[in-house]
Coordinates of C-alpha atoms and ligand atoms in Angstrom, one line a residue:
M1 CA -152.0 -37.5 -10.4
E2 CA -148.6 -39.1 -11.3
P3 CA -145.8 -36.7 -9.9
I4 CA -143.6 -34.8 -12.2
L5 CA -139.8 -36.5 -11.8
I6 CA -137.4 -34.0 -10.6
Y7 CA -134.0 -35.3 -12.2
D8 CA -131.0 -33.5 -10.1
T9 CA -127.7 -33.2 -12.0
T10 CA -126.0 -30.8 -9.7
L11 CA -123.3 -33.4 -9.3
R12 CA -122.4 -33.9 -13.1
D13 CA -123.8 -30.7 -15.2
G14 CA -123.5 -28.5 -12.2
T15 CA -119.9 -29.2 -11.6
Q16 CA -119.2 -27.8 -15.1
A17 CA -119.8 -24.3 -13.6
E18 CA -116.8 -22.2 -13.5
N19 CA -115.4 -22.6 -9.9
I20 CA -117.4 -25.5 -8.8
N21 CA -115.7 -28.7 -8.0
F22 CA -116.9 -31.4 -5.4
T23 CA -114.8 -34.3 -4.0
S24 CA -116.4 -37.6 -4.2
E25 CA -117.1 -37.4 -0.5
E26 CA -118.6 -33.9 -0.6
K27 CA -120.8 -35.4 -3.7
V28 CA -122.3 -38.1 -1.4
K29 CA -123.2 -35.8 1.2
I30 CA -125.1 -33.8 -1.5
A31 CA -126.7 -36.8 -2.9
K32 CA -128.0 -37.6 0.7
K33 CA -129.4 -34.3 1.2
L34 CA -131.2 -34.4 -2.2
D35 CA -132.6 -37.6 -1.2
E36 CA -133.9 -36.3 1.9
L37 CA -135.6 -33.8 -0.1
G38 CA -137.2 -36.6 -2.3
V39 CA -136.0 -36.1 -5.9
Q40 CA -136.7 -39.1 -7.9
Y41 CA -133.4 -39.1 -9.8
I42 CA -129.6 -38.1 -8.7
E43 CA -127.3 -38.2 -11.5
G44 CA -123.9 -38.6 -9.7
G45 CA -121.3 -38.3 -12.6
W46 CA -119.8 -39.7 -15.6
P47 CA -117.7 -42.7 -14.8
G48 CA -116.1 -43.0 -17.7
S49 CA -114.6 -39.6 -17.6
N50 CA -112.7 -39.2 -14.3
N51 CA -111.8 -41.2 -11.1
R52 CA -113.5 -38.9 -8.7
D53 CA -116.7 -39.9 -10.4
V54 CA -115.7 -43.6 -10.3
R55 CA -115.1 -43.2 -6.4
F56 CA -118.3 -41.4 -5.9
F57 CA -120.3 -44.6 -7.4
E58 CA -118.2 -46.9 -5.0
L59 CA -119.1 -44.8 -2.2
A60 CA -122.9 -44.4 -3.1
H61 CA -123.3 -48.2 -3.5
K62 CA -122.8 -48.5 0.0
E63 CA -125.4 -45.8 0.9
V64 CA -129.0 -46.5 1.2
F65 CA -131.2 -43.9 -0.8
K66 CA -134.9 -43.8 0.3
H67 CA -136.4 -41.7 -2.6
A68 CA -133.8 -41.2 -5.3
R69 CA -132.4 -43.6 -7.9
I70 CA -128.8 -43.0 -8.4
T71 CA -128.0 -42.7 -12.1
A72 CA -124.6 -43.0 -14.1
F73 CA -124.1 -40.5 -17.0
G74 CA -122.3 -41.4 -20.3
A75 CA -122.3 -41.3 -24.0
T76 CA -123.3 -43.8 -26.7
R77 CA -120.8 -46.0 -27.9
K78 CA -118.0 -44.5 -30.1
P79 CA -118.2 -45.2 -33.8
S80 CA -117.2 -48.3 -35.4
T81 CA -116.9 -50.1 -31.7
A82 CA -119.0 -53.0 -30.5
A83 CA -121.0 -51.5 -27.6
C84 CA -119.7 -54.3 -25.3
D85 CA -116.2 -53.3 -26.1
D86 CA -116.9 -49.5 -25.4
P87 CA -115.0 -48.8 -22.3
N88 CA -117.4 -46.0 -21.7
L89 CA -120.5 -48.1 -21.7
Q90 CA -118.7 -50.8 -19.7
A91 CA -117.7 -48.0 -16.6
L92 CA -121.4 -47.4 -16.7
I93 CA -122.5 -50.9 -16.1
A94 CA -119.5 -51.0 -13.6
A95 CA -120.9 -47.8 -11.7
Q96 CA -123.7 -50.4 -10.5
T97 CA -126.5 -47.8 -10.5
P98 CA -130.3 -49.1 -11.3
T99 CA -130.4 -46.2 -13.9
V100 CA -128.0 -45.0 -16.5
A101 CA -128.4 -41.8 -18.6
I102 CA -126.7 -41.7 -21.9
F103 CA -126.7 -39.0 -24.5
G104 CA -126.6 -39.3 -28.3
K105 CA -126.5 -36.8 -31.2
T106 CA -129.6 -35.2 -32.7
W107 CA -128.2 -32.6 -34.8
P108 CA -126.6 -33.2 -38.2
L109 CA -124.1 -30.3 -37.8
H110 CA -122.7 -32.4 -34.8
V111 CA -122.8 -35.8 -36.2
E112 CA -121.3 -34.7 -39.7
T113 CA -119.4 -31.6 -39.3
V114 CA -118.1 -31.8 -35.9
M115 CA -117.8 -35.6 -35.4
G116 CA -117.1 -36.5 -39.0
N117 CA -119.4 -39.5 -38.5
T118 CA -122.4 -40.7 -40.8
R119 CA -126.2 -40.0 -40.0
E120 CA -126.6 -43.8 -40.3
E121 CA -123.6 -44.8 -37.9
N122 CA -125.1 -42.4 -35.3
L123 CA -128.4 -44.1 -35.3
A124 CA -126.7 -47.4 -34.8
M125 CA -124.8 -45.9 -32.1
I126 CA -128.0 -44.9 -30.3
R127 CA -129.7 -48.4 -31.0
E128 CA -126.9 -50.4 -30.1
S129 CA -125.8 -48.5 -26.9
V130 CA -129.5 -48.4 -25.4
S131 CA -129.8 -52.3 -26.0
F132 CA -126.7 -53.0 -24.3
L133 CA -127.6 -51.3 -21.4
R134 CA -131.3 -52.6 -21.5
A135 CA -129.9 -56.2 -21.7
N136 CA -127.8 -55.4 -18.6
D137 CA -131.0 -54.8 -16.8
R138 CA -130.7 -50.9 -16.4
E139 CA -133.2 -48.3 -16.7
V140 CA -132.4 -46.1 -19.7
I141 CA -132.6 -42.5 -19.7
Y142 CA -131.8 -41.0 -23.2
D143 CA -130.6 -37.5 -23.6
A144 CA -130.9 -36.2 -26.9
E145 CA -128.2 -33.7 -27.2
H146 CA -129.0 -30.2 -28.8
F147 CA -132.5 -31.5 -29.6
F148 CA -134.2 -28.3 -30.2
D149 CA -131.3 -26.9 -32.5
G150 CA -131.4 -30.4 -34.5
Y151 CA -135.2 -30.5 -34.7
K152 CA -135.4 -27.1 -36.1
D153 CA -132.5 -27.8 -38.6
D154 CA -134.0 -31.4 -39.9
P155 CA -137.0 -32.5 -37.9
Q156 CA -137.2 -36.0 -39.5
Y157 CA -133.7 -36.9 -38.5
A158 CA -134.4 -35.5 -35.1
V159 CA -137.1 -37.9 -34.7
Q160 CA -135.6 -40.6 -36.0
T161 CA -132.7 -40.4 -33.3
L162 CA -135.5 -40.6 -30.7
L163 CA -137.0 -43.6 -32.2
A164 CA -133.7 -45.2 -32.2
A165 CA -133.7 -45.0 -28.4
A166 CA -137.4 -45.6 -27.6
E167 CA -137.8 -48.8 -30.2
N168 CA -134.9 -50.4 -28.2
G169 CA -136.1 -50.0 -24.6
A170 CA -135.0 -46.5 -23.4
Q171 CA -137.8 -45.5 -20.9
F172 CA -137.1 -41.6 -21.1
L173 CA -136.4 -39.6 -23.9
V174 CA -135.1 -36.3 -22.6
L175 CA -135.1 -33.2 -24.9
C176 CA -132.0 -30.9 -24.4
D177 CA -131.7 -27.1 -25.1
T178 CA -128.0 -27.8 -24.9
N179 CA -126.7 -24.4 -26.1
G180 CA -129.7 -22.8 -24.1
G181 CA -130.8 -20.5 -27.1
T182 CA -134.4 -22.0 -27.6
L183 CA -137.5 -19.5 -26.2
P184 CA -140.3 -21.1 -24.3
S185 CA -142.7 -20.7 -27.2
E186 CA -140.6 -23.0 -29.3
I187 CA -140.0 -25.3 -26.4
Q188 CA -143.7 -25.6 -25.9
S189 CA -144.6 -26.1 -29.4
I190 CA -141.8 -28.6 -30.3
V191 CA -142.4 -30.6 -26.9
A192 CA -146.1 -31.0 -27.8
E193 CA -145.3 -32.2 -31.5
I194 CA -142.9 -34.8 -30.2
H195 CA -145.4 -35.9 -27.4
H196 CA -148.2 -36.2 -29.8
S197 CA -146.4 -38.1 -32.3
L198 CA -144.8 -40.6 -30.1
K199 CA -148.5 -41.1 -28.5
A200 CA -149.7 -41.6 -32.1
G201 CA -146.8 -44.2 -32.9
G202 CA -148.0 -46.1 -29.9
Q203 CA -144.6 -45.5 -27.9
S204 CA -145.1 -45.4 -24.1
V205 CA -141.7 -43.9 -23.7
R206 CA -142.2 -40.7 -21.3
L207 CA -140.4 -37.3 -22.2
G208 CA -138.2 -35.4 -20.0
I209 CA -136.6 -31.8 -20.5
H210 CA -132.8 -30.4 -19.9
C211 CA -132.4 -27.1 -20.4
H212 CA -129.6 -24.4 -20.1
N213 CA -130.1 -20.7 -19.0
D214 CA -128.2 -19.1 -21.7
C215 CA -131.3 -16.7 -22.6
G216 CA -132.5 -16.6 -18.8
M217 CA -135.1 -19.0 -19.8
A218 CA -134.2 -22.2 -18.3
V219 CA -136.9 -22.3 -15.7
A220 CA -139.5 -20.9 -18.1
N221 CA -138.5 -23.5 -20.8
S222 CA -138.7 -26.3 -18.4
I223 CA -142.2 -25.4 -17.1
C224 CA -143.3 -24.8 -20.7
A225 CA -142.3 -28.5 -21.7
V226 CA -144.0 -29.8 -18.7
Q227 CA -147.2 -27.9 -19.7
A228 CA -146.6 -29.8 -23.3
G229 CA -146.5 -33.2 -22.2
A230 CA -142.9 -33.7 -20.4
T231 CA -143.0 -35.7 -17.0
M232 CA -139.4 -35.3 -16.2
V233 CA -137.4 -32.2 -15.4
Q234 CA -133.4 -32.1 -15.4
G235 CA -131.9 -29.2 -13.4
T236 CA -129.5 -28.4 -10.7
V237 CA -129.6 -26.8 -7.2
N238 CA -129.2 -23.1 -7.6
G239 CA -129.2 -23.4 -11.4
Y240 CA -125.3 -24.1 -11.2
G241 CA -123.9 -25.2 -14.6
E242 CA -121.4 -24.4 -17.4
R243 CA -121.7 -20.8 -18.8
C244 CA -124.9 -19.3 -17.7
G245 CA -126.0 -22.7 -15.8
N246 CA -128.9 -25.0 -15.9
A247 CA -132.4 -25.1 -15.0
D248 CA -132.6 -24.2 -11.4
I249 CA -134.9 -26.9 -9.3
T250 CA -135.0 -24.9 -6.4
A251 CA -137.3 -22.6 -8.6
I252 CA -138.8 -25.5 -10.7
I253 CA -140.1 -27.5 -7.8
P254 CA -142.1 -24.8 -5.9
I255 CA -143.5 -23.4 -9.4
L256 CA -144.8 -27.0 -10.0
S257 CA -146.1 -27.5 -6.7
F258 CA -147.6 -24.2 -5.9
K259 CA -148.5 -22.5 -8.8
M260 CA -149.4 -25.6 -10.9
N261 CA -150.6 -27.9 -8.4
Q262 CA -148.4 -30.7 -9.8
P263 CA -147.1 -33.2 -7.5
T264 CA -143.1 -33.4 -7.6
I265 CA -141.3 -34.3 -4.4
P266 CA -143.4 -35.2 -1.2
H267 CA -145.1 -32.0 0.0
Q268 CA -144.0 -32.3 3.4
H269 CA -140.2 -31.7 2.2
L270 CA -140.9 -28.6 0.1
S271 CA -139.7 -26.4 3.3
K272 CA -136.3 -28.0 2.9
L273 CA -135.8 -26.4 -0.2
K274 CA -134.0 -23.1 1.2
T275 CA -131.7 -25.3 3.5
L276 CA -130.7 -27.4 0.6
S277 CA -130.0 -24.3 -1.5
R278 CA -127.6 -22.9 1.3
Y279 CA -126.1 -26.4 1.8
V280 CA -125.3 -26.7 -1.8
S281 CA -123.7 -23.1 -2.1
E282 CA -121.8 -23.5 1.1
T283 CA -120.3 -26.9 -0.1
A284 CA -119.4 -25.2 -3.5
N285 CA -118.1 -22.4 -1.5
M286 CA -120.2 -20.0 -3.7
I287 CA -121.7 -16.8 -2.1
P288 CA -125.6 -17.6 -2.0
L289 CA -127.4 -15.2 -4.6
N290 CA -129.8 -13.1 -2.5
S291 CA -132.1 -12.3 -5.1
R292 CA -132.5 -16.2 -6.1
P293 CA -136.4 -16.7 -6.5
F294 CA -138.2 -18.5 -3.6
V295 CA -134.9 -19.5 -1.7
G296 CA -132.8 -16.2 -1.8
K297 CA -132.3 -13.9 1.4
S298 CA -134.0 -11.1 -0.4
A299 CA -137.0 -13.1 -2.2
F300 CA -139.2 -11.9 0.6
A301 CA -137.6 -8.7 1.8
H302 CA -139.6 -5.6 2.1
K303 CA -138.1 -2.0 2.5
G304 CA -140.7 0.5 1.6
G305 CA -142.9 1.4 4.7
I306 CA -146.2 1.3 2.8
H307 CA -145.2 -2.3 1.7
V308 CA -144.5 -3.3 5.4
N309 CA -147.7 -1.8 6.7
A310 CA -149.8 -3.5 4.1
I311 CA -147.8 -6.9 4.9
M312 CA -148.8 -6.8 8.4
K313 CA -152.4 -6.4 7.5
E314 CA -152.4 -8.9 4.7
P315 CA -149.1 -10.6 3.4
R316 CA -150.9 -11.2 0.2
A317 CA -150.8 -7.7 -0.7
Y318 CA -147.3 -7.7 -1.5
E319 CA -146.3 -11.5 -1.5
H320 CA -146.9 -13.9 -4.2
M321 CA -146.8 -17.0 -1.7
D322 CA -146.1 -17.8 2.0
P323 CA -142.1 -17.8 2.3
V324 CA -142.4 -20.4 4.9
L325 CA -143.6 -23.0 2.4
V326 CA -140.2 -23.2 0.7
G327 CA -138.4 -22.9 4.2
N328 CA -137.7 -19.0 3.5
K329 CA -138.7 -16.4 5.8
R330 CA -140.4 -12.7 5.3
R331 CA -137.7 -10.0 6.2
V332 CA -138.5 -6.4 6.7
L333 CA -135.7 -3.9 6.2
V334 CA -135.2 -1.1 8.2
S335 CA -133.6 2.2 6.8
D336 CA -133.9 5.7 6.7
M337 CA -137.2 5.1 4.3
S338 CA -138.7 3.2 7.3
G339 CA -141.6 4.2 9.4
K340 CA -142.7 2.7 12.7
S341 CA -144.0 -0.4 10.9
N342 CA -140.8 -1.4 10.0
V343 CA -139.2 -1.1 13.3
E344 CA -142.0 -2.6 15.0
Y345 CA -142.1 -5.6 12.8
K346 CA -138.3 -5.8 13.0
A347 CA -138.0 -5.9 16.5
K348 CA -140.7 -8.2 17.0
E349 CA -139.3 -10.6 14.5
M350 CA -135.7 -10.5 16.4
G351 CA -137.5 -10.8 19.9
V352 CA -136.3 -7.1 21.2
E353 CA -139.2 -5.6 23.2
L354 CA -139.4 -2.0 22.3
G355 CA -141.7 -0.7 25.1
C356 CA -139.5 -1.4 28.2
N357 CA -137.7 1.1 29.7
G358 CA -139.8 4.1 28.3
Y359 CA -138.7 4.4 24.9
D360 CA -141.5 4.8 22.0
C361 CA -140.8 3.5 18.8
Q362 CA -140.7 7.3 17.0
Q363 CA -137.7 7.9 19.2
I364 CA -136.1 4.9 17.6
V365 CA -137.1 5.6 14.0
S366 CA -135.5 9.5 14.5
E367 CA -132.4 7.8 15.9
I368 CA -132.0 5.3 13.0
K369 CA -132.4 8.2 10.5
A370 CA -129.7 10.0 12.4
M371 CA -127.3 7.3 12.3
E372 CA -128.1 6.5 8.6
D373 CA -127.2 10.1 8.0
Q374 CA -123.7 9.3 9.6
G375 CA -123.4 6.7 7.1
Y376 CA -124.9 3.5 8.9
Q377 CA -126.9 1.4 6.6
F378 CA -129.3 -1.1 8.7
D379 CA -131.2 -2.5 5.9
V380 CA -128.3 -4.6 4.9
A381 CA -127.0 -5.5 8.4
D382 CA -129.6 -7.3 10.4
G383 CA -127.0 -8.4 12.9
S384 CA -126.0 -4.6 14.1
L385 CA -129.7 -3.5 13.7
K386 CA -130.5 -6.2 16.6
I387 CA -127.5 -4.9 18.7
F388 CA -128.3 -1.2 18.3
L389 CA -132.1 -1.9 19.2
E390 CA -131.0 -3.5 22.5
K391 CA -128.5 -0.8 23.3
F392 CA -131.0 1.9 22.6
T393 CA -133.6 0.4 24.8
R394 CA -131.1 -0.5 27.5
Q395 CA -131.3 -4.2 27.1
F396 CA -128.3 -5.4 25.5
K397 CA -126.3 -7.9 27.3
P398 CA -122.8 -8.2 26.2
L399 CA -121.3 -11.5 26.2
F400 CA -117.7 -10.1 26.3
D401 CA -116.3 -6.6 26.7
L402 CA -113.3 -5.1 24.9
E403 CA -110.8 -3.6 27.3
S404 CA -108.1 -2.9 24.5
F405 CA -106.4 -4.1 21.6
R406 CA -103.1 -3.2 19.8
I407 CA -102.5 -4.0 16.0
T408 CA -99.0 -3.8 14.4
V409 CA -98.6 -4.1 10.6
E410 CA -95.1 -4.8 9.3
K411 CA -93.9 -4.5 5.7
D412 CA -90.4 -5.1 4.4
E413 CA -89.1 -4.5 1.0
D414 CA -91.0 -6.9 -1.4
R415 CA -92.6 -9.1 1.2
P416 CA -96.2 -8.8 1.7
C417 CA -97.5 -7.2 5.0
T418 CA -97.9 -9.2 7.9
A419 CA -100.2 -8.2 10.9
H420 CA -100.4 -8.9 14.6
A421 CA -102.9 -8.3 16.9
T422 CA -103.1 -8.6 20.8
I423 CA -106.4 -8.1 22.4
K424 CA -107.6 -7.9 25.9
I425 CA -111.2 -8.7 26.9
K426 CA -113.4 -9.5 29.7
V427 CA -116.1 -12.2 29.9
D428 CA -118.0 -11.6 33.2
D429 CA -115.2 -11.3 35.7
A430 CA -112.5 -13.3 33.8
H431 CA -109.9 -11.3 31.8
E432 CA -108.3 -12.6 28.8
I433 CA -105.1 -11.6 26.8
T434 CA -104.4 -13.2 23.3
A435 CA -102.4 -12.6 20.3
A436 CA -102.6 -13.7 16.9
E437 CA -101.4 -13.0 13.3
G438 CA -103.0 -12.4 10.1
H439 CA -102.7 -11.5 6.4
G440 CA -104.1 -8.0 7.2
P441 CA -105.1 -6.0 10.3
V442 CA -108.7 -7.1 10.2
S443 CA -107.7 -10.7 9.9
A444 CA -105.1 -10.7 12.9
L445 CA -108.1 -8.9 15.0
D446 CA -110.4 -11.6 14.0
S447 CA -108.0 -14.2 14.9
A448 CA -107.2 -12.9 18.2
L449 CA -110.6 -12.3 19.3
R450 CA -111.7 -15.5 18.1
K451 CA -109.0 -17.2 20.4
A452 CA -109.7 -15.3 23.3
L453 CA -113.4 -15.9 23.1
G454 CA -112.8 -19.6 22.4
K455 CA -111.7 -20.2 26.1
F456 CA -115.1 -19.3 26.9
Y457 CA -117.4 -20.2 23.9
P458 CA -115.9 -23.2 22.2
D459 CA -118.6 -23.3 19.4
L460 CA -117.2 -20.4 17.7
D461 CA -115.3 -22.4 14.9
V462 CA -118.5 -23.0 13.0
M463 CA -118.7 -19.1 12.5
R464 CA -117.0 -17.8 9.6
L465 CA -116.4 -14.3 8.2
V466 CA -117.3 -14.7 4.6
D467 CA -117.2 -11.3 3.2
F468 CA -115.7 -7.8 3.9
K469 CA -116.7 -4.9 2.1
V470 CA -115.2 -1.2 2.9
R471 CA -116.7 2.0 1.3
V472 CA -115.7 5.4 1.6
I473 CA -118.8 7.4 2.6
D474 CA -118.0 11.1 2.2
G475 CA -114.8 11.9 0.3
R476 CA -115.3 15.4 0.2
E477 CA -113.4 15.8 3.7
G478 CA -110.2 14.4 2.4
T479 CA -108.5 12.1 5.1
A480 CA -111.4 12.9 7.4
A481 CA -113.8 10.9 5.3
R482 CA -115.8 8.2 7.1
V483 CA -115.8 4.7 6.0
R484 CA -118.2 2.1 6.2
V485 CA -117.5 -1.5 6.9
F486 CA -119.7 -4.6 6.4
I487 CA -118.9 -7.8 7.6
E488 CA -120.9 -10.9 6.5
S489 CA -120.6 -14.0 8.8
R490 CA -122.0 -17.3 8.4
D491 CA -122.6 -20.5 10.4
H492 CA -124.5 -23.6 9.7
D493 CA -127.8 -22.0 9.9
D494 CA -127.6 -18.4 9.1
I495 CA -125.9 -15.5 7.7
W496 CA -125.8 -12.2 9.2
T497 CA -124.3 -8.9 8.4
T498 CA -123.0 -6.4 10.8
I499 CA -121.6 -2.6 10.0
G500 CA -119.1 -0.2 11.5
V501 CA -118.8 3.4 10.6
S502 CA -115.8 5.6 11.6
E503 CA -113.2 8.0 10.2
D504 CA -110.9 5.1 11.0
I505 CA -110.9 1.9 9.0
I506 CA -109.8 -0.2 11.9
E507 CA -112.4 1.2 14.3
A508 CA -115.2 0.6 11.9
S509 CA -113.9 -2.9 11.2
W510 CA -113.7 -3.7 14.9
Q511 CA -117.2 -2.3 15.4
A512 CA -118.6 -4.6 12.6
L513 CA -116.5 -7.6 14.1
A514 CA -117.5 -7.0 17.6
D515 CA -121.4 -6.8 16.8
S516 CA -120.8 -10.2 14.5
F517 CA -119.5 -12.1 17.5
Q518 CA -122.1 -10.7 20.2
F519 CA -124.9 -11.6 17.5
K520 CA -123.5 -15.3 17.1
L521 CA -123.0 -15.7 20.8
A522 CA -126.6 -14.2 21.5
K523 CA -127.9 -16.5 19.1
E524 CA -126.4 -19.5 20.6
Q525 CA -127.3 -18.6 24.0
T526 CA -131.0 -18.3 22.9
A527 CA -130.8 -21.6 21.2
A528 CA -129.5 -23.1 24.4
E529 CA -132.0 -21.6 26.6
G530 CA -134.8 -22.9 24.0
K531 CA -133.5 -26.3 24.4
N532 CA -133.5 -26.2 28.3
T533 CA -137.0 -25.2 28.2
P534 CA -139.6 -28.4 28.2
Ligands
ZN601 ZN1 -126.3 -30.0 -19.8

């Protein structure tokens, strides 16, 4: 079976998203990751529109891509300009890519009302631009912008624009739901109609689909298009894109592969999907969406005791697929709703032996419930849960001990607060005192602890605190109300959350901060021990 081709446009359409920007160098790194995954096309940018994209194509030209064809994106020629004189088309050629994608107008509303152009000149722009690129030996992907809106308005003209591209040598016609307002049933019937009429007309051109997510339908629409005959799917990693985003290839790829048995990327690379999703969100500096299908942290997380019990007997009871196939993992959450099954499962997963030192699981469940009554919430704080289980069963080996810290906060007149922290810790028998500044007390404490530990554990700089949340738990007792602090930390491979609860915000922050560093250091130590065993 021919694979459904995955055309990634994270580096072009994805960067239309609010708050997403990549440097040329970052784009090359993402392109390399996409190539390792095995996508067939990578749209690198629009060289006619900015220098950053010109530079990306210069850099990409020096790289070797094993699977993917790097593609430059642009528009058809301007009205009343010869194709060979059009600066945008010249920039596409200068990008030196094997494949070029150009978009043209389908919808008379855009041709006439928005552009003030004529229908005939629009067709000539498509014909001549495609011919020019083909004459320059490029594979041509023609993106029919607003195809579905145009087709619903004037099907005959919409088909004429497609034929203008196909008859001049375009290898792919990509039908775009640019405004994202089309429903799956419409996509399916329109793609099927186009597919049949092209076939009947003897056209060997292949069909692609490009969907936006304005109705939350981009993935569903892309899948429907494939069912109706499209063999190329355009989308972005994590669905990043303008407004509500593009079709998310981290969902489309596993749906095609596992639910439809359609080959896409090489099968052995499917388990890299989660890492790719994380890599791109990290580079884009976007907090990963936990509920993202297939690759999100919560995609295979189970909280209810009954679910967990069933999953331990038979995962299929509450999971639609094996998370490992996409590089994700099953997570069992421990909370006051949990029974013994959750705690046992979790302890095993974290490598904590519950039976030793004479504790039984029921005691641990009761203690967790008591702590949750005080405000702890372990289902969202895996890092602290592991440390709690180790401490409770007397297996915890601290990788540092706090001796003391002192924090001062200064504020004068209109200037913002500055905070200074001094910390004294002990690692084995060595004592260390350091001081640091920060924008606030927690940031000063984090910097001081990091500096102190850095003397003993130089790998800590890859660890970052990415989120800090404070919540007042019980406001009824006035100033004695407790606060709960969550800290989310990341390194290259993992995200973990730790928790602290106290009447004092600094104390609660310290608990969460200390747990986060203990968790990271223990993780490094386990990894190092793993490497040493043959
Ligand atoms: Zn788009």
